[in-house]
Tab-separated table of C-alpha atoms and ligand atoms in Angstrom:
chain	number	residue	atom	x	y	z
H	1	MET	CA	58.737	9.061	51.627
H	2	LYS	CA	61.056	10.366	48.911
H	3	THR	CA	60.898	8.991	45.371
H	4	ILE	CA	64.077	9.384	43.401
H	5	ILE	CA	65.401	8.354	40.020
H	6	THR	CA	69.033	9.346	39.431
H	7	LEU	CA	72.171	7.942	41.103
H	8	ASP	CA	73.212	11.378	42.364
H	9	GLU	CA	69.866	11.868	44.077
H	10	LEU	CA	70.160	8.398	45.552
H	11	ARG	CA	73.646	9.015	46.936
H	12	ASN	CA	72.607	12.317	48.495
H	13	ALA	CA	69.471	10.854	50.032
H	14	ARG	CA	71.337	7.745	51.263
H	15	GLN	CA	73.780	9.909	53.241
H	16	MET	CA	70.908	11.350	55.255
H	17	LEU	CA	69.500	7.935	56.276
H	18	LYS	CA	69.971	6.561	59.772
H	19	GLY	CA	71.358	3.002	59.930
H	20	PRO	CA	70.765	0.157	59.878
H	21	VAL	CA	69.294	0.550	56.403
H	22	GLY	CA	67.007	-2.196	55.059
H	23	LEU	CA	66.620	-2.681	51.304
H	24	VAL	CA	63.674	-4.376	49.585
H	25	PRO	CA	64.460	-4.896	45.877
H	26	THR	CA	61.358	-5.278	43.671
H	27	MET	CA	60.215	-5.086	40.072
H	28	GLY	CA	57.127	-3.109	41.095
H	29	PHE	CA	53.441	-3.911	40.521
H	30	LEU	CA	53.449	-4.428	44.238
H	31	HIS	CA	51.131	-6.733	46.155
H	32	ALA	CA	50.748	-7.862	49.765
H	33	GLY	CA	53.742	-10.220	49.401
H	34	HIS	CA	56.059	-7.306	48.637
H	35	ILE	CA	54.483	-5.257	51.427
H	36	SER	CA	55.190	-8.042	53.942
H	37	LEU	CA	58.923	-7.699	53.086
H	38	VAL	CA	58.677	-3.919	53.507
H	39	ARG	CA	57.003	-4.349	56.924
H	40	GLN	CA	59.704	-6.714	58.121
H	41	ALA	CA	62.405	-4.295	56.942
H	42	HIS	CA	60.644	-1.403	58.664
H	43	GLN	CA	60.431	-3.387	61.917
H	44	GLU	CA	64.085	-4.404	61.914
H	45	CYS	CA	65.824	-1.322	60.480
H	46	ALA	CA	66.023	2.399	61.252
H	47	SER	CA	65.499	3.257	57.561
H	48	THR	CA	63.820	1.394	54.709
H	49	VAL	CA	64.629	1.703	51.011
H	50	VAL	CA	62.510	0.058	48.292
H	51	SER	CA	63.852	-0.229	44.752
H	52	ILE	CA	61.456	-0.564	41.836
H	53	PHE	CA	63.112	-1.638	38.613
H	54	VAL	CA	61.949	-4.080	35.947
H	55	ASN	CA	65.400	-5.462	35.232
H	56	PRO	CA	65.699	-6.187	31.491
H	57	THR	CA	68.805	-8.372	31.851
H	58	GLN	CA	66.997	-11.082	33.809
H	59	PHE	CA	64.405	-11.641	31.059
H	60	GLY	CA	65.140	-14.046	28.210
H	61	PRO	CA	64.542	-12.957	24.595
H	62	LYS	CA	61.226	-14.840	24.504
H	63	GLU	CA	60.047	-13.724	27.939
H	64	ASP	CA	57.547	-11.106	29.072
H	65	LEU	CA	59.749	-7.980	29.547
H	66	ALA	CA	57.617	-5.643	27.403
H	67	ALA	CA	54.371	-7.031	28.807
H	68	TYR	CA	55.548	-7.134	32.436
H	69	PRO	CA	52.916	-5.204	34.452
H	70	ARG	CA	53.919	-1.744	35.698
H	71	ASP	CA	52.032	0.836	37.805
H	72	LEU	CA	54.391	3.175	39.660
H	73	LYS	CA	51.592	5.422	40.913
H	74	HIS	CA	49.780	2.534	42.557
H	75	ASP	CA	53.076	1.177	43.951
H	76	LEU	CA	53.832	4.529	45.595
H	77	ALA	CA	50.307	4.692	47.030
H	78	LEU	CA	50.800	1.225	48.583
H	79	LEU	CA	54.215	2.158	50.023
H	80	THR	CA	53.242	5.581	51.443
H	81	PRO	CA	51.568	4.274	54.642
H	82	GLU	CA	54.386	1.753	55.311
H	83	GLY	CA	57.007	4.127	56.722
H	84	VAL	CA	59.354	3.748	53.745
H	85	ASP	CA	62.067	6.423	53.640
H	86	LEU	CA	63.232	6.147	50.041
H	87	VAL	CA	61.899	4.638	46.830
H	88	TRP	CA	64.512	4.344	44.097
H	89	ALA	CA	63.009	3.820	40.649
H	90	PRO	CA	65.915	4.143	38.196
H	91	THR	CA	65.554	3.919	34.416
H	92	PRO	CA	67.205	1.119	32.380
H	93	GLU	CA	69.628	3.767	31.006
H	94	ILE	CA	70.764	4.617	34.542
H	95	MET	CA	71.286	0.982	35.521
H	96	TYR	CA	72.857	-0.033	32.202
H	97	PRO	CA	74.554	2.982	30.596
H	98	ALA	CA	75.664	2.759	26.957
H	99	GLY	CA	78.616	0.396	26.603
H	100	TYR	CA	77.701	-1.605	29.722
H	101	GLN	CA	79.770	-4.802	30.045
H	102	THR	CA	80.172	-5.869	33.673
H	103	TRP	CA	78.361	-8.972	34.948
H	104	VAL	CA	78.110	-11.057	38.091
H	105	THR	CA	77.736	-14.801	37.629
H	106	VAL	CA	77.189	-17.172	40.526
H	107	ASP	CA	78.174	-20.597	39.211
H	108	GLU	CA	76.712	-23.816	40.553
H	109	VAL	CA	73.693	-22.686	42.514
H	110	SER	CA	72.456	-20.731	39.441
H	111	GLN	CA	72.536	-23.712	37.111
H	112	PRO	CA	69.670	-26.114	37.970
H	113	LEU	CA	65.905	-25.470	38.125
H	114	GLU	CA	65.091	-21.864	37.166
H	115	GLY	CA	68.624	-21.417	35.833
H	116	GLY	CA	68.216	-24.456	33.591
H	117	MET	CA	64.891	-23.247	32.216
H	118	ARG	CA	65.873	-19.571	31.978
H	119	PRO	CA	69.488	-19.335	30.761
H	120	GLY	CA	71.096	-16.062	31.838
H	121	HIS	CA	68.288	-15.250	34.290
H	122	PHE	CA	70.425	-15.421	37.422
H	123	ARG	CA	73.284	-13.547	35.771
H	124	GLY	CA	70.824	-10.680	35.307
H	125	VAL	CA	69.483	-11.031	38.851
H	126	ALA	CA	72.918	-11.250	40.515
H	127	THR	CA	74.211	-8.304	38.476
H	128	VAL	CA	71.322	-5.981	39.269
H	129	VAL	CA	71.249	-6.940	42.954
H	130	ALA	CA	75.021	-6.378	43.246
H	131	LYS	CA	74.499	-2.934	41.685
H	132	LEU	CA	71.666	-2.192	44.129
H	133	PHE	CA	73.824	-3.317	47.064
H	134	ASN	CA	76.688	-1.101	45.888
H	135	ALA	CA	74.516	1.942	45.285
H	136	ILE	CA	72.359	1.693	48.427
H	137	GLN	CA	74.810	0.054	50.872
H	138	PRO	CA	72.124	-1.572	53.026
H	139	GLN	CA	72.907	-3.458	56.223
H	140	LYS	CA	70.012	-5.851	55.570
H	141	ALA	CA	68.358	-6.919	52.310
H	142	TYR	CA	64.966	-8.619	52.168
H	143	PHE	CA	63.946	-11.310	49.685
H	144	GLY	CA	60.946	-13.646	49.407
H	145	GLN	CA	61.014	-17.417	49.895
H	146	LYS	CA	58.672	-17.438	46.855
H	147	ASP	CA	61.849	-17.146	44.747
H	148	ALA	CA	63.833	-19.704	46.731
H	149	GLN	CA	66.658	-20.216	44.234
H	150	GLN	CA	67.042	-16.463	43.806
H	151	ALA	CA	67.476	-16.155	47.580
H	152	ALA	CA	70.121	-18.917	47.519
H	153	VAL	CA	71.972	-17.229	44.625
H	154	ILE	CA	71.953	-13.841	46.385
H	155	ARG	CA	73.100	-15.372	49.684
H	156	ARG	CA	76.020	-17.016	47.883
H	157	MET	CA	76.883	-13.817	45.993
H	158	ALA	CA	76.793	-11.683	49.156
H	159	LEU	CA	79.187	-14.125	50.868
H	160	ASP	CA	81.494	-14.478	47.880
H	161	LEU	CA	81.762	-10.740	47.133
H	162	HIS	CA	82.026	-9.760	50.827
H	163	PHE	CA	78.976	-7.527	50.870
H	164	PRO	CA	78.751	-6.472	54.530
H	165	LEU	CA	75.055	-7.167	54.884
H	166	GLU	CA	72.553	-9.755	56.042
H	167	VAL	CA	70.291	-11.437	53.498
H	168	VAL	CA	66.867	-11.944	55.116
H	169	VAL	CA	64.429	-14.391	53.512
H	170	CYS	CA	60.733	-13.822	54.306
H	171	PRO	CA	57.825	-16.324	54.038
H	172	THR	CA	55.634	-16.582	50.923
H	173	LEU	CA	52.333	-14.729	51.143
H	174	ARG	CA	49.400	-16.597	49.588
H	175	GLU	CA	45.864	-15.877	48.475
H	176	PRO	CA	43.169	-17.507	50.676
H	177	ASP	CA	43.023	-20.495	48.279
H	178	GLY	CA	46.782	-21.053	48.529
H	179	LEU	CA	47.978	-19.447	45.276
H	180	ALA	CA	51.282	-17.670	45.946
H	181	MET	CA	50.900	-13.931	45.350
H	182	SER	CA	52.740	-12.802	42.231
H	183	SER	CA	52.716	-9.798	39.933
H	184	ARG	CA	52.229	-12.311	37.093
H	185	ASN	CA	48.883	-13.541	38.480
H	186	VAL	CA	47.189	-10.636	36.624
H	187	TYR	CA	47.875	-12.499	33.363
H	188	LEU	CA	45.516	-15.336	34.410
H	189	SER	CA	41.963	-15.576	33.005
H	190	SER	CA	39.311	-16.581	35.538
H	191	GLU	CA	39.471	-20.206	34.366
H	192	GLU	CA	43.279	-20.166	34.649
H	193	ARG	CA	43.114	-18.462	38.038
H	194	ARG	CA	41.003	-21.393	39.289
H	195	ALA	CA	43.410	-23.919	37.754
H	196	ALA	CA	46.454	-22.150	39.278
H	197	THR	CA	45.562	-23.455	42.756
H	198	ILE	CA	46.919	-26.844	41.580
H	199	LEU	CA	50.510	-25.750	42.353
H	200	TYR	CA	49.931	-25.316	46.061
H	201	ARG	CA	47.686	-28.381	46.210
H	202	SER	CA	50.416	-30.549	44.747
H	203	LEU	CA	52.994	-29.103	47.164
H	204	THR	CA	50.782	-29.673	50.211
H	205	THR	CA	49.879	-33.215	49.115
H	206	ALA	CA	53.595	-34.012	48.841
H	207	ARG	CA	54.125	-32.464	52.269
H	208	ASN	CA	51.421	-34.734	53.724
H	209	ALA	CA	53.259	-37.758	52.321
H	210	PHE	CA	56.518	-36.467	53.866
H	211	GLU	CA	54.775	-35.991	57.210
H	212	GLN	CA	53.536	-39.590	57.021
H	213	GLY	CA	57.127	-40.773	56.647
H	214	GLU	CA	57.847	-40.713	52.895
H	215	ARG	CA	61.532	-39.886	52.332
H	216	ASP	CA	62.112	-41.221	48.816
H	217	THR	CA	62.203	-38.139	46.612
H	218	SER	CA	61.271	-40.023	43.428
H	219	HIS	CA	57.952	-40.875	45.134
H	220	ILE	CA	57.548	-37.289	46.315
H	221	ARG	CA	58.192	-35.880	42.818
H	222	ALA	CA	55.728	-38.412	41.353
H	223	ILE	CA	53.024	-37.314	43.795
H	224	MET	CA	53.495	-33.673	42.732
H	225	MET	CA	53.566	-34.519	39.026
H	226	ASP	CA	50.406	-36.714	39.225
H	227	ILE	CA	48.436	-33.922	40.854
H	228	LEU	CA	49.665	-31.306	38.366
H	229	ASN	CA	48.783	-33.636	35.473
H	230	SER	CA	45.236	-33.995	36.806
H	231	GLU	CA	44.633	-30.347	35.839
H	232	PRO	CA	44.203	-30.087	32.041
H	233	VAL	CA	45.111	-26.368	31.963
H	234	ALA	CA	48.436	-26.980	33.762
H	235	ARG	CA	51.671	-27.848	31.910
H	236	PRO	CA	54.396	-28.643	34.447
H	237	GLN	CA	57.917	-27.665	33.378
H	238	TYR	CA	59.713	-29.250	36.334
H	239	VAL	CA	59.118	-30.521	39.839
H	240	SER	CA	62.061	-30.746	42.203
H	241	CYS	CA	63.067	-31.951	45.634
H	242	ALA	CA	66.427	-30.355	46.276
H	243	ASP	CA	68.950	-29.248	48.862
H	244	LEU	CA	68.009	-25.816	50.230
H	245	ASN	CA	71.413	-24.230	49.703
H	246	THR	CA	72.914	-25.953	46.652
H	247	MET	CA	69.646	-26.623	44.753
H	248	GLN	CA	71.007	-30.080	43.828
H	249	GLU	CA	68.377	-32.834	43.594
H	250	LEU	CA	68.190	-35.179	46.584
H	251	GLU	CA	67.567	-38.921	46.437
H	252	ILE	CA	66.504	-39.383	50.040
H	253	ILE	CA	65.447	-36.650	52.451
H	254	THR	CA	67.497	-36.889	55.615
H	255	ASP	CA	66.816	-33.462	57.056
H	256	ARG	CA	65.230	-30.551	55.224
H	257	ALA	CA	64.398	-30.191	51.533
H	258	LEU	CA	63.043	-27.619	49.100
H	259	LEU	CA	60.056	-28.787	47.061
H	260	SER	CA	59.683	-26.530	44.047
H	261	MET	CA	58.041	-26.386	40.646
H	262	ALA	CA	57.478	-24.301	37.541
H	263	VAL	CA	54.154	-24.762	35.787
H	264	TYR	CA	52.593	-23.110	32.764
H	265	ILE	CA	48.959	-22.204	33.324
H	266	GLY	CA	47.968	-21.295	29.796
H	267	LYS	CA	50.718	-18.909	28.670
H	268	THR	CA	51.628	-17.812	32.193
H	269	ARG	CA	54.609	-19.428	33.876
H	270	LEU	CA	54.142	-19.744	37.642
H	271	ILE	CA	56.642	-20.958	40.254
H	272	ASP	CA	56.049	-22.045	43.829
H	273	ASN	CA	57.799	-23.959	46.601
H	274	ILE	CA	57.643	-25.084	50.202
H	275	ILE	CA	60.313	-26.273	52.621
H	276	LEU	CA	59.948	-29.757	54.120
H	277	GLY	CA	61.242	-30.530	57.577
H	278	GLU	CA	60.879	-27.106	59.195
X	1	AMP	P1	59.535	-9.245	42.259
X	1	AMP	O1	58.940	-7.874	42.210
X	1	AMP	O2	58.628	-10.319	41.720
X	1	AMP	O3	60.942	-9.311	41.727
X	1	AMP	O4	59.655	-9.595	43.791
X	1	AMP	C1	60.389	-8.782	44.677
X	1	AMP	C2	60.611	-9.529	45.969
X	1	AMP	O5	59.359	-9.869	46.544
X	1	AMP	C3	61.385	-10.854	45.748
X	1	AMP	O6	62.326	-11.015	46.801
X	1	AMP	C4	60.290	-11.868	45.815
X	1	AMP	O7	60.745	-13.145	46.247
X	1	AMP	C5	59.344	-11.252	46.830
X	1	AMP	N1	57.993	-11.804	46.665
X	1	AMP	C6	57.309	-11.950	45.501
X	1	AMP	N2	56.124	-12.557	45.726
X	1	AMP	C7	56.072	-12.816	47.066
X	1	AMP	C8	55.118	-13.430	47.921
X	1	AMP	N3	53.979	-13.929	47.450
X	1	AMP	N4	55.402	-13.509	49.244
X	1	AMP	C9	56.568	-13.018	49.730
X	1	AMP	N5	57.506	-12.426	48.985
X	1	AMP	C10	57.264	-12.322	47.673
């Protein structure tokens, strides 16, 4: 496994890789969820590239960029046994050289939900992922269902900009009590960690209602909200029942739907989702 930093090194190393090449973009502080993406890439591709870059342009001015957890040494130790060929860990100066002014915006699908709460977030995500796709030229790129809207934005961008690659979306890995694995879980105190299980409990309770025939999304959202409100430490920001591709809210579920939410547990903002009708 080669770890590289500069663009020149990346281009040289990329030329030596056998195709198809699978890319797993990450912001580091890796956990089993990230590793599950790496394993799927390794299974499906001749070569696997992992990028590690805490992308400043997807953080809002009041968000946790400076505090975002980082541990490159530990990340490399986790990746070493996974058959990864290349790890690219560029600096912010490499990704955004002085005078930088080129952006990728994906219109409608970026606007609701996370896009509504985090203005500019998906512009930063789409821009950095487009740059990763250009630099690494993968045939497949792996993303987590955990960030469902991000996956929808990237799918749209890849289609619209004619990136010749397949966007693969992998299932969300969870802790034994249901909490979705996330680099941000380290921010939680032990009391908050206990309270954080409320996200998955509210999603699964709504799924039970769906399985018993409930199709009215206002009822489904109310079920999720009631459960979240039963936890004093939790402050829900939104709950949603939306179309999987457009992220527009549904009134009635006719086929499949994405149930998603953003919830503050103390100062930590957590997101989670499940798909209904699969
Ligand atoms: P991040 O480092 O948080 O930007 O995540 C990098 C990739 O890993 C994204 O495609 C995420 O959706 C994915 N990911 C994060 N957490 C999980 C998880 N618990 N299960 C599966 N994939 C995940």
